[in-house]
XYZ file of N, CA and C in Angstrom:
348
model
N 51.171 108.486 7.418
C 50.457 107.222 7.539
C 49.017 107.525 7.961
N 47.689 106.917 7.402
C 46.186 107.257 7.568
C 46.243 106.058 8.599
N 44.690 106.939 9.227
C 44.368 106.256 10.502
C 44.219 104.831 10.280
N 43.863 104.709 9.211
C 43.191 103.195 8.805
C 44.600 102.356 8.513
N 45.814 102.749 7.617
C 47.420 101.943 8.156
C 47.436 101.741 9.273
N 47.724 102.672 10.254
C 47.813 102.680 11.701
C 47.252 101.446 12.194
N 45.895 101.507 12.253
C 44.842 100.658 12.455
C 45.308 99.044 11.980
N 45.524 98.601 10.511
C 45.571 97.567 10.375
C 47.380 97.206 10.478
N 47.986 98.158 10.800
C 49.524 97.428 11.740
C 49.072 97.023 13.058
N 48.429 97.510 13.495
C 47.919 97.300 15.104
C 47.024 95.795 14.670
N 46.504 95.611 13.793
C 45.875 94.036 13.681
C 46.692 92.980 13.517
N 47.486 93.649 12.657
C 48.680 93.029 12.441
C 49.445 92.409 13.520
N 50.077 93.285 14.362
C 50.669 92.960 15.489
C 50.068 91.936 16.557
N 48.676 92.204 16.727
C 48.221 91.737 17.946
C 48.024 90.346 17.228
N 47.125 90.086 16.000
C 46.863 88.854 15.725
C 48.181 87.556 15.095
N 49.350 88.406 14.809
C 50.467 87.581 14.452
C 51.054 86.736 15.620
N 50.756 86.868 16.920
C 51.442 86.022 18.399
C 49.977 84.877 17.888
N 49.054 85.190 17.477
C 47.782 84.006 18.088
C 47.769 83.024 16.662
N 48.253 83.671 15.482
C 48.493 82.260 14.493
C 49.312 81.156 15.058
N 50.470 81.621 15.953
C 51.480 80.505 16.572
C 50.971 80.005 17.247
N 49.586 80.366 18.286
C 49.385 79.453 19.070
C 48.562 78.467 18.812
N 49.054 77.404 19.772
C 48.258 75.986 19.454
C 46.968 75.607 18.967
N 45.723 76.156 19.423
C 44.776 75.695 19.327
C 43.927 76.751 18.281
N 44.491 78.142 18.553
C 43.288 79.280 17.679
C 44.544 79.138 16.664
N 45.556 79.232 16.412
C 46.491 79.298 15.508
C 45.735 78.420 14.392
N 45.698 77.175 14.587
C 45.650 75.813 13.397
C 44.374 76.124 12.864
N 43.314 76.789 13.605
C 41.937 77.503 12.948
C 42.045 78.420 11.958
N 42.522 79.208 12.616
C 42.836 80.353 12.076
C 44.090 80.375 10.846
N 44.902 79.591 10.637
C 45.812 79.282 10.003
C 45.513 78.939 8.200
N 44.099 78.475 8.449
C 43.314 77.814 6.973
C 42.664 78.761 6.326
N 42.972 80.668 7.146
C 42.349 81.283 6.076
C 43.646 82.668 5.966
N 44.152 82.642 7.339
C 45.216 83.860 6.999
C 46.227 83.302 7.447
N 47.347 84.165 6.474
C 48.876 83.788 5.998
C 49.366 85.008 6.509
N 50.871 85.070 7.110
C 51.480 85.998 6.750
C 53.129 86.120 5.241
N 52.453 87.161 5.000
C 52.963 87.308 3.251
C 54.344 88.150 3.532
N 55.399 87.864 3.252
C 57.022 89.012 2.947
C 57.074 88.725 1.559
N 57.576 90.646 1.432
C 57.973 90.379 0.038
C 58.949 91.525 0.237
N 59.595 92.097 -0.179
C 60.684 93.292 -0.834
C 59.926 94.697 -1.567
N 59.735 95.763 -0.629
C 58.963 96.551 -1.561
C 59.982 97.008 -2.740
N 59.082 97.132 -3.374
C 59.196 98.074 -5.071
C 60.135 98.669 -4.983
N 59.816 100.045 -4.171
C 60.217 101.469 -4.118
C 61.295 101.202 -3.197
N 60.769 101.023 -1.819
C 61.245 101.247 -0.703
C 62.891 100.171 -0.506
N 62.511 99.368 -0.810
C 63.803 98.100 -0.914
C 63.682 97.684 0.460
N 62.230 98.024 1.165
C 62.508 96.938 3.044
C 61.689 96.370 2.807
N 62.208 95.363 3.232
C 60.972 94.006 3.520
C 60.272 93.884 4.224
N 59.004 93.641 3.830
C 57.632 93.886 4.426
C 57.153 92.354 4.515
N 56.369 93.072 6.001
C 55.624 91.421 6.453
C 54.062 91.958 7.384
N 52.957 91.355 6.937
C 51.628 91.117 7.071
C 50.844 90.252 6.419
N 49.277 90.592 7.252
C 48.631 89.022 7.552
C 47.717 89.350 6.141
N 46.920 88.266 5.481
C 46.111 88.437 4.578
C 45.264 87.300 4.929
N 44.070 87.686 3.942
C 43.312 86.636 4.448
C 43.048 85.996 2.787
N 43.584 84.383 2.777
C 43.326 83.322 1.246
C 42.579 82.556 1.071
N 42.736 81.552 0.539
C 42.260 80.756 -0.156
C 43.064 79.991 -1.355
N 43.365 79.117 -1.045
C 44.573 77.851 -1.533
C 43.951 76.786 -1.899
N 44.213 76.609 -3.355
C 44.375 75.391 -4.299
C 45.744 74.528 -4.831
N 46.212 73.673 -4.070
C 47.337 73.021 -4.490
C 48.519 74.432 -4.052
N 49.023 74.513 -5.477
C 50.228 75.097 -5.343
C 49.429 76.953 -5.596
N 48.484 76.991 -5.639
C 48.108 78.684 -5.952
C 47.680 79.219 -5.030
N 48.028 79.940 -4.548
C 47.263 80.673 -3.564
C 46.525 81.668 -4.502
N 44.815 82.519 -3.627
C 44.662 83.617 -4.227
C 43.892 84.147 -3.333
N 44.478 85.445 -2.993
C 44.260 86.437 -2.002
C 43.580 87.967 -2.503
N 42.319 87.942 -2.336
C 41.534 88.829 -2.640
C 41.591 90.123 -1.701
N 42.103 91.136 -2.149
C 42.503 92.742 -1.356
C 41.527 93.125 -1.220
N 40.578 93.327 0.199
C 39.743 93.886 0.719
C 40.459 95.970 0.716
N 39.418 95.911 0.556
C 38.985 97.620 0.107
C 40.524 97.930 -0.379
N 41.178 97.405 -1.924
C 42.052 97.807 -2.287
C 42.714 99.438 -2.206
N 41.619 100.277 -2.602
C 41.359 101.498 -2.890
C 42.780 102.509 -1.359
N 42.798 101.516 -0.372
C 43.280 101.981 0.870
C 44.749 101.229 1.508
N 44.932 100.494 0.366
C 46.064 99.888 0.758
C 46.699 99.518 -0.519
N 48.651 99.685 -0.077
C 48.894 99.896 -1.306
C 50.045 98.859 -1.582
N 50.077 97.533 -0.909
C 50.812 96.725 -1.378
C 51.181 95.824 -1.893
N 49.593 95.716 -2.465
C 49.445 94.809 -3.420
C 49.811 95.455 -4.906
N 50.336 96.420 -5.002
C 51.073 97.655 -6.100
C 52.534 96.731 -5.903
N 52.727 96.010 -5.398
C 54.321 95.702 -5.759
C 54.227 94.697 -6.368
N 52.884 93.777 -7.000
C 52.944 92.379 -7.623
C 52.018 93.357 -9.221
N 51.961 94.369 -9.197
C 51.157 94.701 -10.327
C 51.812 95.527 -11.294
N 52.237 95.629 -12.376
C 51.568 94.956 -13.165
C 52.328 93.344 -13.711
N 53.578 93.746 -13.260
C 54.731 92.773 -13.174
C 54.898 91.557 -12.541
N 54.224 91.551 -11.362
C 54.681 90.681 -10.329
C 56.068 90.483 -9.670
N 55.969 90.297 -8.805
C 57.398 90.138 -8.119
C 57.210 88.570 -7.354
N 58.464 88.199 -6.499
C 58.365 87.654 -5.445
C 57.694 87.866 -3.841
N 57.485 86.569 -3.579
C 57.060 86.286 -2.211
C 57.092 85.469 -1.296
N 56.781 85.670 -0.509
C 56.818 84.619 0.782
C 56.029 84.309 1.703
N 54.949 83.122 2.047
C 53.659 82.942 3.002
C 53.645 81.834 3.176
N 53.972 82.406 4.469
C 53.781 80.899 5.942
C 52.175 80.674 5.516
N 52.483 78.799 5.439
C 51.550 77.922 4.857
C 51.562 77.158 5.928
N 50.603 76.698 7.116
C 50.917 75.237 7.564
C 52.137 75.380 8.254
N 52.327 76.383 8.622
C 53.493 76.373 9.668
C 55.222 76.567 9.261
N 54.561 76.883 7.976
C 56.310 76.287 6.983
C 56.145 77.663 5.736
N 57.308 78.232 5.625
C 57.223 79.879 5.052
C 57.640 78.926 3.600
N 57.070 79.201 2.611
C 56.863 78.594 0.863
C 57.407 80.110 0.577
N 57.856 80.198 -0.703
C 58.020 80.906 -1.391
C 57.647 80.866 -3.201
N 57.279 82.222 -3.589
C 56.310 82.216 -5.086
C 56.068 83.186 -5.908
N 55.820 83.459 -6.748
C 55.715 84.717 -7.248
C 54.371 85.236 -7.547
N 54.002 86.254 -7.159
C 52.950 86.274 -6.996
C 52.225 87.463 -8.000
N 51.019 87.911 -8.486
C 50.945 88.520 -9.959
C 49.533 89.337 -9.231
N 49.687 90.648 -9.376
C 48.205 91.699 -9.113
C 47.597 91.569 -10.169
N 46.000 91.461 -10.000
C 45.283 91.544 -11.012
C 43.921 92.436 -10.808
N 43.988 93.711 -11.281
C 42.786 94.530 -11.216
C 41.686 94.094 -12.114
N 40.378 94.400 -11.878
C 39.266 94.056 -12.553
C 38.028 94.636 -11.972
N 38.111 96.312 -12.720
C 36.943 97.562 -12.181
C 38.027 97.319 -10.909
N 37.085 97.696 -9.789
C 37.214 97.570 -8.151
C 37.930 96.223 -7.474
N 38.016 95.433 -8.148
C 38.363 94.335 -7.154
C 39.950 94.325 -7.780
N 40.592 93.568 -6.928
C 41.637 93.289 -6.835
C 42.254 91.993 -6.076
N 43.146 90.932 -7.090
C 43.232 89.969 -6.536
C 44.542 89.722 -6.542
N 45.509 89.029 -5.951
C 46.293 88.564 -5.894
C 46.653 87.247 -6.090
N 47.213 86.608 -6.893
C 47.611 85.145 -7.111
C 48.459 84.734 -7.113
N 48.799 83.886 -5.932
C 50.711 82.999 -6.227
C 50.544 82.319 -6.328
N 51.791 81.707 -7.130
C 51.981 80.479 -7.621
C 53.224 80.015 -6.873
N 53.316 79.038 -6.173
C 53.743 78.428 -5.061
C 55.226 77.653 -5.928
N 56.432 77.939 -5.565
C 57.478 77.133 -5.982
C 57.603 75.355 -5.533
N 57.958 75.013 -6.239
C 58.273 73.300 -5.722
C 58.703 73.146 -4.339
N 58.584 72.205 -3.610
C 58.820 72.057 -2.224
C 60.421 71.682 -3.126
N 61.448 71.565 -2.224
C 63.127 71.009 -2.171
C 62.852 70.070 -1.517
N 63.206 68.496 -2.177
C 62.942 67.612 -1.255
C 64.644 67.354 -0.676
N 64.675 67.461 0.955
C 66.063 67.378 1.145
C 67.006 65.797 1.093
């Protein structure tokens, strides 16, 4: 694992208690999600924070310095499933990698709410 994984599990950790809380949570809530999905390879389920941007039912989450992180490789070229606490409430979607040169984006498409 590179210093820089290390590094952003440790962001991970510390900033996932302060989305729950009351007041920096609901701020902070309108730009980062935390995302589970099922790796590829590995078959464990993985959970971290990203930072989006949401239209209706799409989310799209742009991978800062892709080049160093590699899990946005489990929605590419195929896409798989996912999962991101929205508003307090975990949605589920499938979500599709899309390279272009250097950048790298991520886009889900948000399943129907179940009305109970």
């Amino acid at each position: 694992m590179s210093m820089f994984q290390r590094g952003a599990g440790m962001f991970n950790t510390l900033l996932r208690p302060v989305l729950g809380a009351p007041v920096v949570g609901k701020f902070l809530s309108g730009s980062l999600a935390e995302v589970t999905y099922v790796g590829r390879k590995s078959g464990r389920r993985v959970e971290l924070l990203v930072s989006y941007k949401r239209r209706g039912d799409e989310v799209l989450i742009a991978v800062a310095m892709p080049d160093k992180k590699t899990w946005w490789r489990n929605f590419y070229p195929d896409g798989s499933q996912i999962g991101i606490v929205l508003d307090g409430v975990l949605r589920t979607g499938r979500a599709l990698a899309r390279k272009d040169g250097k950048r790298v984006t991520v886009k889900v498409e948000l399943d129907p709410i179940e009305q109970a």
